Short mmCIF file of C-alpha atoms and ligand atoms in Angstrom, two decimals:
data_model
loop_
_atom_site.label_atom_id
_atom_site.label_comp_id
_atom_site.label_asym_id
_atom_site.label_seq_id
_atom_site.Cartn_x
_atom_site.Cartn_y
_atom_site.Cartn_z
CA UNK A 1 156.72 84.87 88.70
CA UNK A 2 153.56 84.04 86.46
CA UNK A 3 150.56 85.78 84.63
CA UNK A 4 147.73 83.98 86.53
CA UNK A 5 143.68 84.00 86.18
CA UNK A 6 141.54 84.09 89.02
CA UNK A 7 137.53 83.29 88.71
CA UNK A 8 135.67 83.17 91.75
CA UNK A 9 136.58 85.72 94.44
CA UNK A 10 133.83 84.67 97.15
CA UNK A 11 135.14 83.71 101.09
CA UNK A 12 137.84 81.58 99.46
CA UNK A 13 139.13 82.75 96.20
CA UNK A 14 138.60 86.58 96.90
CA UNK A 15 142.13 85.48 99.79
CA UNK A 16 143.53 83.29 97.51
CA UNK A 17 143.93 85.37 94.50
CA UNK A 18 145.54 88.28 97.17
CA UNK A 19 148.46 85.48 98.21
CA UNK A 20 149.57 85.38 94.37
CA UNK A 21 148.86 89.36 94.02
CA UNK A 22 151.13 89.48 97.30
CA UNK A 23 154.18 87.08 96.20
CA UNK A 24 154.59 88.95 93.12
CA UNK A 25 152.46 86.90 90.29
CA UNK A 26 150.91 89.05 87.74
CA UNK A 27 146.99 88.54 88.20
CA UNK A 28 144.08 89.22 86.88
CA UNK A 29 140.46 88.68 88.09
CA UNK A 30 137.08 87.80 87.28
CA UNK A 31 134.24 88.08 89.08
CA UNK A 32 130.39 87.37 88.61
CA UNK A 33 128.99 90.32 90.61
CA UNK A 34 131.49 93.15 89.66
CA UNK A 35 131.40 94.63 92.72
CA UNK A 36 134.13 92.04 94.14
CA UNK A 37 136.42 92.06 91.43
CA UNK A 38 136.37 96.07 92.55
CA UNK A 39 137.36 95.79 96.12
CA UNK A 40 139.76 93.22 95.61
CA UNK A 41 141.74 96.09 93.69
CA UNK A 42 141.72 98.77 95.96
CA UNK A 43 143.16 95.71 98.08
CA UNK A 44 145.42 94.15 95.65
CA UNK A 45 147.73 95.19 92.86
CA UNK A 46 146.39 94.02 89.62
CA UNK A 47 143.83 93.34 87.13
CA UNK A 48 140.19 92.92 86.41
CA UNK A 49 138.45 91.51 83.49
CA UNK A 50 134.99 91.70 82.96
CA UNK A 51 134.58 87.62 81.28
CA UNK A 52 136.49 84.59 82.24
CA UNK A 53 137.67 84.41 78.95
CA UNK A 54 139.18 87.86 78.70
CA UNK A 55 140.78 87.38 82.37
CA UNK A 56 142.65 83.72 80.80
CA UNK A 57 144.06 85.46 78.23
CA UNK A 58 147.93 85.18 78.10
CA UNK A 59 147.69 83.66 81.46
CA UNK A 60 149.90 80.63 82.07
CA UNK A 61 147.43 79.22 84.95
CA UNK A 62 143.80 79.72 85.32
CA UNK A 63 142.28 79.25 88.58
CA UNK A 64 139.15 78.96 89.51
CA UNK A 65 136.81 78.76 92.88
CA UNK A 66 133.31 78.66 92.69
CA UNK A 67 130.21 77.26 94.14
CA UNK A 68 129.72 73.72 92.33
CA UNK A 69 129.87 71.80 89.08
CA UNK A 70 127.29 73.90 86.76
CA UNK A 71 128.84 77.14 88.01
CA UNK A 72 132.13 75.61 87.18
CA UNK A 73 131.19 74.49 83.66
CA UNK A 74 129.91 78.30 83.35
CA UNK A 75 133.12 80.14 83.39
CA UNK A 76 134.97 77.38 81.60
CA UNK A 77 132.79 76.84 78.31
CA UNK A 78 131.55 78.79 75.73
CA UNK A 79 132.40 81.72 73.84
CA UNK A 80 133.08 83.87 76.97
CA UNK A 81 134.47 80.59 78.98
CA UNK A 82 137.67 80.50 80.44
CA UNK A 83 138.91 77.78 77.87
CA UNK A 84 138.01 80.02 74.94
CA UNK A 85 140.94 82.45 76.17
CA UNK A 86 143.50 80.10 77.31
CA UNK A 87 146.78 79.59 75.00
CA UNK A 88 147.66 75.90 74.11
CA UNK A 89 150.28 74.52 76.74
CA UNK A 90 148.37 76.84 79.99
CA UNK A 91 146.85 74.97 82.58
CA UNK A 92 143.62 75.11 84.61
CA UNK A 93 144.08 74.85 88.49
CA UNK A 94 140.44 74.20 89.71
CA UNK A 95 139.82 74.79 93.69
CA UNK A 96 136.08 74.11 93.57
CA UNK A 97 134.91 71.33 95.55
CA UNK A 98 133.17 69.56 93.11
CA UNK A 99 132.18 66.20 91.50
CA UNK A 100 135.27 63.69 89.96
CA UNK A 101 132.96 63.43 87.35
CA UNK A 102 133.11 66.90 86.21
CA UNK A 103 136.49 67.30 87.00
CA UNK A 104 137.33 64.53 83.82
CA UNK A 105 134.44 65.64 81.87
CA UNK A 106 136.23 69.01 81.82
CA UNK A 107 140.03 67.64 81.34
CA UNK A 108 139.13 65.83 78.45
CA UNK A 109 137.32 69.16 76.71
CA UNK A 110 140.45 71.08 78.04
CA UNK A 111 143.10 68.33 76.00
CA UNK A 112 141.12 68.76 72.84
CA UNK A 113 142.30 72.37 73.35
CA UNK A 114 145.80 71.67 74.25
CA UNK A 115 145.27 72.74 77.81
CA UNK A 116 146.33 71.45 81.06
CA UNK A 117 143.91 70.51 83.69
CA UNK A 118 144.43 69.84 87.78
CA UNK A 119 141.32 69.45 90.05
CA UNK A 120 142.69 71.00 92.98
CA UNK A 121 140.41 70.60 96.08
CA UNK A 122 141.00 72.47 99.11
CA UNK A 123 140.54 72.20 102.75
CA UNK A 124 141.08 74.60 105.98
CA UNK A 125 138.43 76.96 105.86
CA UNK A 126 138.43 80.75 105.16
CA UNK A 127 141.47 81.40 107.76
CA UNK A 128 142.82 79.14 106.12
CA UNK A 129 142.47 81.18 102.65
CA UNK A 130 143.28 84.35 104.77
CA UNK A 131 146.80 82.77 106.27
CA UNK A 132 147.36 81.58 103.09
CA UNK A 133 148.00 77.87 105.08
CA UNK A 134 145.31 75.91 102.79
CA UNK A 135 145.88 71.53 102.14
CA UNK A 136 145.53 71.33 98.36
CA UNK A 137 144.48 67.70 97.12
CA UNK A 138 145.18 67.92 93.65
CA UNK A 139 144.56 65.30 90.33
CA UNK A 140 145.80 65.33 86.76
CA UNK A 141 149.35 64.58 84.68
CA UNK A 142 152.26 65.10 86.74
CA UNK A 143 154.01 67.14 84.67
CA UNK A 144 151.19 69.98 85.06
CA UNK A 145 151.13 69.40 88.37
CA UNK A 146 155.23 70.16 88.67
CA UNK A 147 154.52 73.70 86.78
CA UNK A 148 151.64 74.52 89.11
CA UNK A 149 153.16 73.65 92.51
CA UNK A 150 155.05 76.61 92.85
CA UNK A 151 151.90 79.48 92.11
CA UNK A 152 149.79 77.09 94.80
CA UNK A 153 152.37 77.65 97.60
CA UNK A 154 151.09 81.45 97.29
CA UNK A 155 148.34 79.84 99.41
CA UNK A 156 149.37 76.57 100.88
CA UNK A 157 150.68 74.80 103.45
CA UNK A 158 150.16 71.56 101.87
CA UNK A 159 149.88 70.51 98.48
CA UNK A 160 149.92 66.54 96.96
CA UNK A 161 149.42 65.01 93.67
CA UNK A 162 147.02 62.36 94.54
CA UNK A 163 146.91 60.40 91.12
CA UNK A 164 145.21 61.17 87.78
CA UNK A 165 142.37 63.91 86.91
CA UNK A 166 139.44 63.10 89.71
CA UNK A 167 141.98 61.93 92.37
CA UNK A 168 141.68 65.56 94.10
CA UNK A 169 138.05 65.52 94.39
CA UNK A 170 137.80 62.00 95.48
CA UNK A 171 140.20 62.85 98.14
CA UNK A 172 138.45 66.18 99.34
CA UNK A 173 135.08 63.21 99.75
CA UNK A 174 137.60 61.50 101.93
CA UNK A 175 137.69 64.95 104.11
CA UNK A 176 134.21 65.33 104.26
CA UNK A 177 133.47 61.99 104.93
CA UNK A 178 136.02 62.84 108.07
CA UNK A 179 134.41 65.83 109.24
CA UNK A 180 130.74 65.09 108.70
CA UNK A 181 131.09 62.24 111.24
CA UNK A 182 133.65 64.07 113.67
CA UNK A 183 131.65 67.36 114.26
CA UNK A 184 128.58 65.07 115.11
CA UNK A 185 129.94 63.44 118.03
CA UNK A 186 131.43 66.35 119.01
CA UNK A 187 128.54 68.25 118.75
CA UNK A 188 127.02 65.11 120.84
CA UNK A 189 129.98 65.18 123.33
CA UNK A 190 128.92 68.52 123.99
CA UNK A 191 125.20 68.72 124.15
CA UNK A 192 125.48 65.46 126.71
CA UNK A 193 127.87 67.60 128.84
CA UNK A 194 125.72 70.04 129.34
CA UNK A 195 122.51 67.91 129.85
CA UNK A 196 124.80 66.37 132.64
CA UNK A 197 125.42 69.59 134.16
CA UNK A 198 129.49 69.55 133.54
CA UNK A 199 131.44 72.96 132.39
CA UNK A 200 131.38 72.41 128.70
CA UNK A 201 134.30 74.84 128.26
CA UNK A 202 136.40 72.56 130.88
CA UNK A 203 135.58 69.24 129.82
CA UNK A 204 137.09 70.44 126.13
CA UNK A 205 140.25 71.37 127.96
CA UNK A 206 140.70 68.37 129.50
CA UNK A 207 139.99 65.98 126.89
CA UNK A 208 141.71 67.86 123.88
CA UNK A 209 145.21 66.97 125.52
CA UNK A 210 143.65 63.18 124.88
CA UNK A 211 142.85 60.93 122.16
CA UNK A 212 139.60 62.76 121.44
CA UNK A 213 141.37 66.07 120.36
CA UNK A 214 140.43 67.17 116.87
CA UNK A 215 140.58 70.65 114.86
CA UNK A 216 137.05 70.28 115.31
CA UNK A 217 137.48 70.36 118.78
CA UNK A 218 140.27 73.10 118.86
CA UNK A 219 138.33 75.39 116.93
CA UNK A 220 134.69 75.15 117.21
CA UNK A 221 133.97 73.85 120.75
CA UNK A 222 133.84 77.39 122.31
CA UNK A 223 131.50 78.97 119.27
CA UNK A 224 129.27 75.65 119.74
CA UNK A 225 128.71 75.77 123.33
CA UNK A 226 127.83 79.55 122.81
CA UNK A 227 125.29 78.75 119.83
CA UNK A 228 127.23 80.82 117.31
CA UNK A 229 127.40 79.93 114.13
CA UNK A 230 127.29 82.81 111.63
CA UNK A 231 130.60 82.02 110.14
CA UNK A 232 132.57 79.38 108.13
CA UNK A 233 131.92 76.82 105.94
CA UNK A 234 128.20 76.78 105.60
CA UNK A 235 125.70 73.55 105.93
CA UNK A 236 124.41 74.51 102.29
CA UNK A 237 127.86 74.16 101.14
CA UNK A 238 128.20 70.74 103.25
CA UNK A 239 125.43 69.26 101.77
CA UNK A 240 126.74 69.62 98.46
CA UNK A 241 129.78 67.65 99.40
CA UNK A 242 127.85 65.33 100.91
CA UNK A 243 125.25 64.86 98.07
CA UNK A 244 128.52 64.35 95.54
CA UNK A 245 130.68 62.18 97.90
CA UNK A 246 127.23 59.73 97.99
CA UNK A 247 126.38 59.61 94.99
CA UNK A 248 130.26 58.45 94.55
CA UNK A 249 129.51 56.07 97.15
CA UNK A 250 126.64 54.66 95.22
CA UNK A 251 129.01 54.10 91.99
CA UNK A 252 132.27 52.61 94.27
CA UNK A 253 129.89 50.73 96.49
CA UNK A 254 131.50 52.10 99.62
CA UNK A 255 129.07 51.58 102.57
CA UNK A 256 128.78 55.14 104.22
CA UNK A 257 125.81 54.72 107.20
CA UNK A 258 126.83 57.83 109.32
CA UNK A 259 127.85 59.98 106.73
CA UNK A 260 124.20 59.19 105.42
CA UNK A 261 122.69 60.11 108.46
CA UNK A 262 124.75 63.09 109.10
CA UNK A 263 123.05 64.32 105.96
CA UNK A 264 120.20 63.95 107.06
CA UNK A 265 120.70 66.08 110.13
CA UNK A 266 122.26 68.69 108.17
CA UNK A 267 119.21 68.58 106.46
CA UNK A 268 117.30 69.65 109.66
CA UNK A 269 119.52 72.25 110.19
CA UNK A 270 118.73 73.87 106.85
CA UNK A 271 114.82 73.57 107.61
CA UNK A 272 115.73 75.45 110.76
CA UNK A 273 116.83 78.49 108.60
CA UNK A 274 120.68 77.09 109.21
CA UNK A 275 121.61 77.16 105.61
CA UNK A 276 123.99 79.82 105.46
CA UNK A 277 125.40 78.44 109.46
CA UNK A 278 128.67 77.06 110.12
CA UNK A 279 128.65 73.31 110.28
CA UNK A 280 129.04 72.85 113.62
CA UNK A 281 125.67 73.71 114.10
CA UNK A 282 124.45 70.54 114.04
CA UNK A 283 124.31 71.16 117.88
CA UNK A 284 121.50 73.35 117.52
CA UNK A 285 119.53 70.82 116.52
CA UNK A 286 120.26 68.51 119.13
CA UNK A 287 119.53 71.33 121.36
CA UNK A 288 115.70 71.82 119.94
CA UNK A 289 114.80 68.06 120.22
CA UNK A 290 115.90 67.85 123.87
N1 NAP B 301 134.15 78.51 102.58
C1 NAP B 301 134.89 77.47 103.00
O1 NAP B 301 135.22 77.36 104.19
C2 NAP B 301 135.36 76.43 101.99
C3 NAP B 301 136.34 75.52 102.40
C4 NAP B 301 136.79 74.56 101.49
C5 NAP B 301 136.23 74.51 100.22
N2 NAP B 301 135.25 75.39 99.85
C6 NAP B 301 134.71 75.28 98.49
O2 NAP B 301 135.25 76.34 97.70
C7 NAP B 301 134.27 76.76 96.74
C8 NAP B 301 134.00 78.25 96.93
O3 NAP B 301 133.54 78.43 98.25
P1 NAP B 301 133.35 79.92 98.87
O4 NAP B 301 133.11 79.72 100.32
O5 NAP B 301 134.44 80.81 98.41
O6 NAP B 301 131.96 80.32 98.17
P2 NAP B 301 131.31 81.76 98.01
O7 NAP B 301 131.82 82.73 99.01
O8 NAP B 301 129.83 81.54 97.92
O9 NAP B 301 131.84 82.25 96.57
C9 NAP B 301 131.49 81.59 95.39
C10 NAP B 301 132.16 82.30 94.24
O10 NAP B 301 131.80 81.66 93.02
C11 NAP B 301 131.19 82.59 92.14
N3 NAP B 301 130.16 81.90 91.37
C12 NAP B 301 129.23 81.03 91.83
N4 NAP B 301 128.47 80.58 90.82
C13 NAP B 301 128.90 81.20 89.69
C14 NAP B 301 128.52 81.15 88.34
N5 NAP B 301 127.51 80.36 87.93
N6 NAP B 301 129.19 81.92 87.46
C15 NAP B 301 130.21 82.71 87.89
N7 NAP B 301 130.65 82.78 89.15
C16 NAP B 301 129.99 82.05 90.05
C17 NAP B 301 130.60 83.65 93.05
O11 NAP B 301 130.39 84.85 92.33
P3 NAP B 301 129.42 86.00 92.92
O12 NAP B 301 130.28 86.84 93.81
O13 NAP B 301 128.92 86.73 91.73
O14 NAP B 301 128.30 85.30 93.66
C18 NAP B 301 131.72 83.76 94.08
O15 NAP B 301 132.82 84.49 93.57
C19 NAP B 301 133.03 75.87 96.94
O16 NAP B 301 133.08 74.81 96.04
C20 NAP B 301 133.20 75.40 98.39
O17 NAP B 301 132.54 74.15 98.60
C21 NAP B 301 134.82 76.36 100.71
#
């Protein structure tokens, strides 16, 4: 078992950080807005800290979630940064979807101080984090990567090395690139079904046993036909993956037309008050135009 840091206990971490509490690690946590850091101990056995920095200390593994790069460089530098607290030879596990860029801007700061650093991407959502069945893309030196495997399983179902510091990021673009495409046609699969007067909620069942099934489809198709979206990964959240993964796009030259355009209606869906919505809600907006 290991002394662990977490930083970040919002839909994801707050889960995450309970797995290791539950398999026996010795964690502490930090929190921005006390108030978390509070309920997650009258849920979980262990400690809070009120900076990153004091939470890192003596920890073998830091992890952190939060929301994107400049809240990431937050609890990692300066005097009350996670780095300033961390012993030579512990290691940084970030799980913030973030840039590649920052994720080697930050390795490089974290070898000056003799510390290890994985960007650790995940994907599967908050039941995911709850069931403790997360993928976890992850970059850096492989020899971190061997120590850290073990503490990640606390929350995994899969985890890979994908290649050096950056690789984990630019594989969680590869994801989004995936889904940003997928949950538009099947948010335009259903919208035509029920302009053509078909049972929505029959034409899913049929055709995910098919070669259009998706987790998409699985999991969303019932919440999209009944306009819900108050839950999951929200469309403010999406466009910042989508905003990073382009900009990588610009830089690698990778041609990305839907993706682009998929933004864009994302975009709509945020002027429609949609921010804080689920991403399959790109069917509400379909729905208003027609
Ligand atoms: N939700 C999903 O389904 C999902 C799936 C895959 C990946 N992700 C990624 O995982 C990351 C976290 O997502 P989430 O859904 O857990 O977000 P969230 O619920 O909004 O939580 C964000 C966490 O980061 C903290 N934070 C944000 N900015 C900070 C700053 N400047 N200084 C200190 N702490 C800060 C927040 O603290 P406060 O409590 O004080 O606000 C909170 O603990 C994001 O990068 C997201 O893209 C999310």
């Amino acid at each position: 078992m290991a002394k662990v840091a977490f930083i970040g206990l919002g839909v994801m971490g707050f889960p995450m950080a309970g797995h290791l509490a539950c398999e026996g690690h010795e964690v502490c946590v930090y929190n921005r807005t006390p108030g978390k850091a509070q309920l997650w101990q009258d849920e979980f056995a262990g400690e809070a800290a009120p900076t990153p920095r004091e939470a890192a200390q003596g920890a073998e593994f830091v992890m952190t979630c939060v929301g994107n790069d400049d809240d990431l460089r937050s609890v990692l530098l300066g005097p009350d940064g996670a780095f300033a607290g961390m012993a030579p030879g512990s290691v940084l596990v970030d799980h913030t979807t973030a840039s590649a860029n920052v994720a080697r801007e930050l390795a490089v700061i974290a070898a000056e101080c003799e510390l290890g650093f994985l960007d650790a991407p995940v994907s599967g959502g908050q039941a995911g984090a709850e069931n403790g069945m997360l993928t976890v893309m992850v970059g850096g030196d492989e020899s971190f990567y061997r120590r850290a495997e073990p503490v990640i399983d606390a929350y995994a179902k899969m985890i890979k090395l994908m290649g050096p510091v950056g690789s984990g990021q630019l594989t969680k673009m590869v994801n989004q690139i995936c889904i940003g495409g997928l949950v538009q046609g099947l948010a335009e699969a259903l919208h035509f079904a029920q302009c053509a007067g078909l049972d929505g909620q029959a034409a899913m069942e049929v055709i995910s046993k098919g070669a259009a099934q998706s987790w998409q489809l699985e999991n969303r198709h019932q919440t999209m036909l009944a306009g819900k979206f108050d839950f999951g990964f929200a469309v403010d959240w999406m466009r910042k993956d989508l905003s990073i993964l382009l900009e990588e796009a610009r830089r690698n030259g990778a041609q990305l037309p839907v993706t682009a355009l998929v933004d864009q209606f994302y975009s709509d869906v945020q002027a429609m008050g949609g921010g804080r919505w689920d991403t399959s809600s790109l069917i509400a907006r379909l729905k208003q135009r027609s």
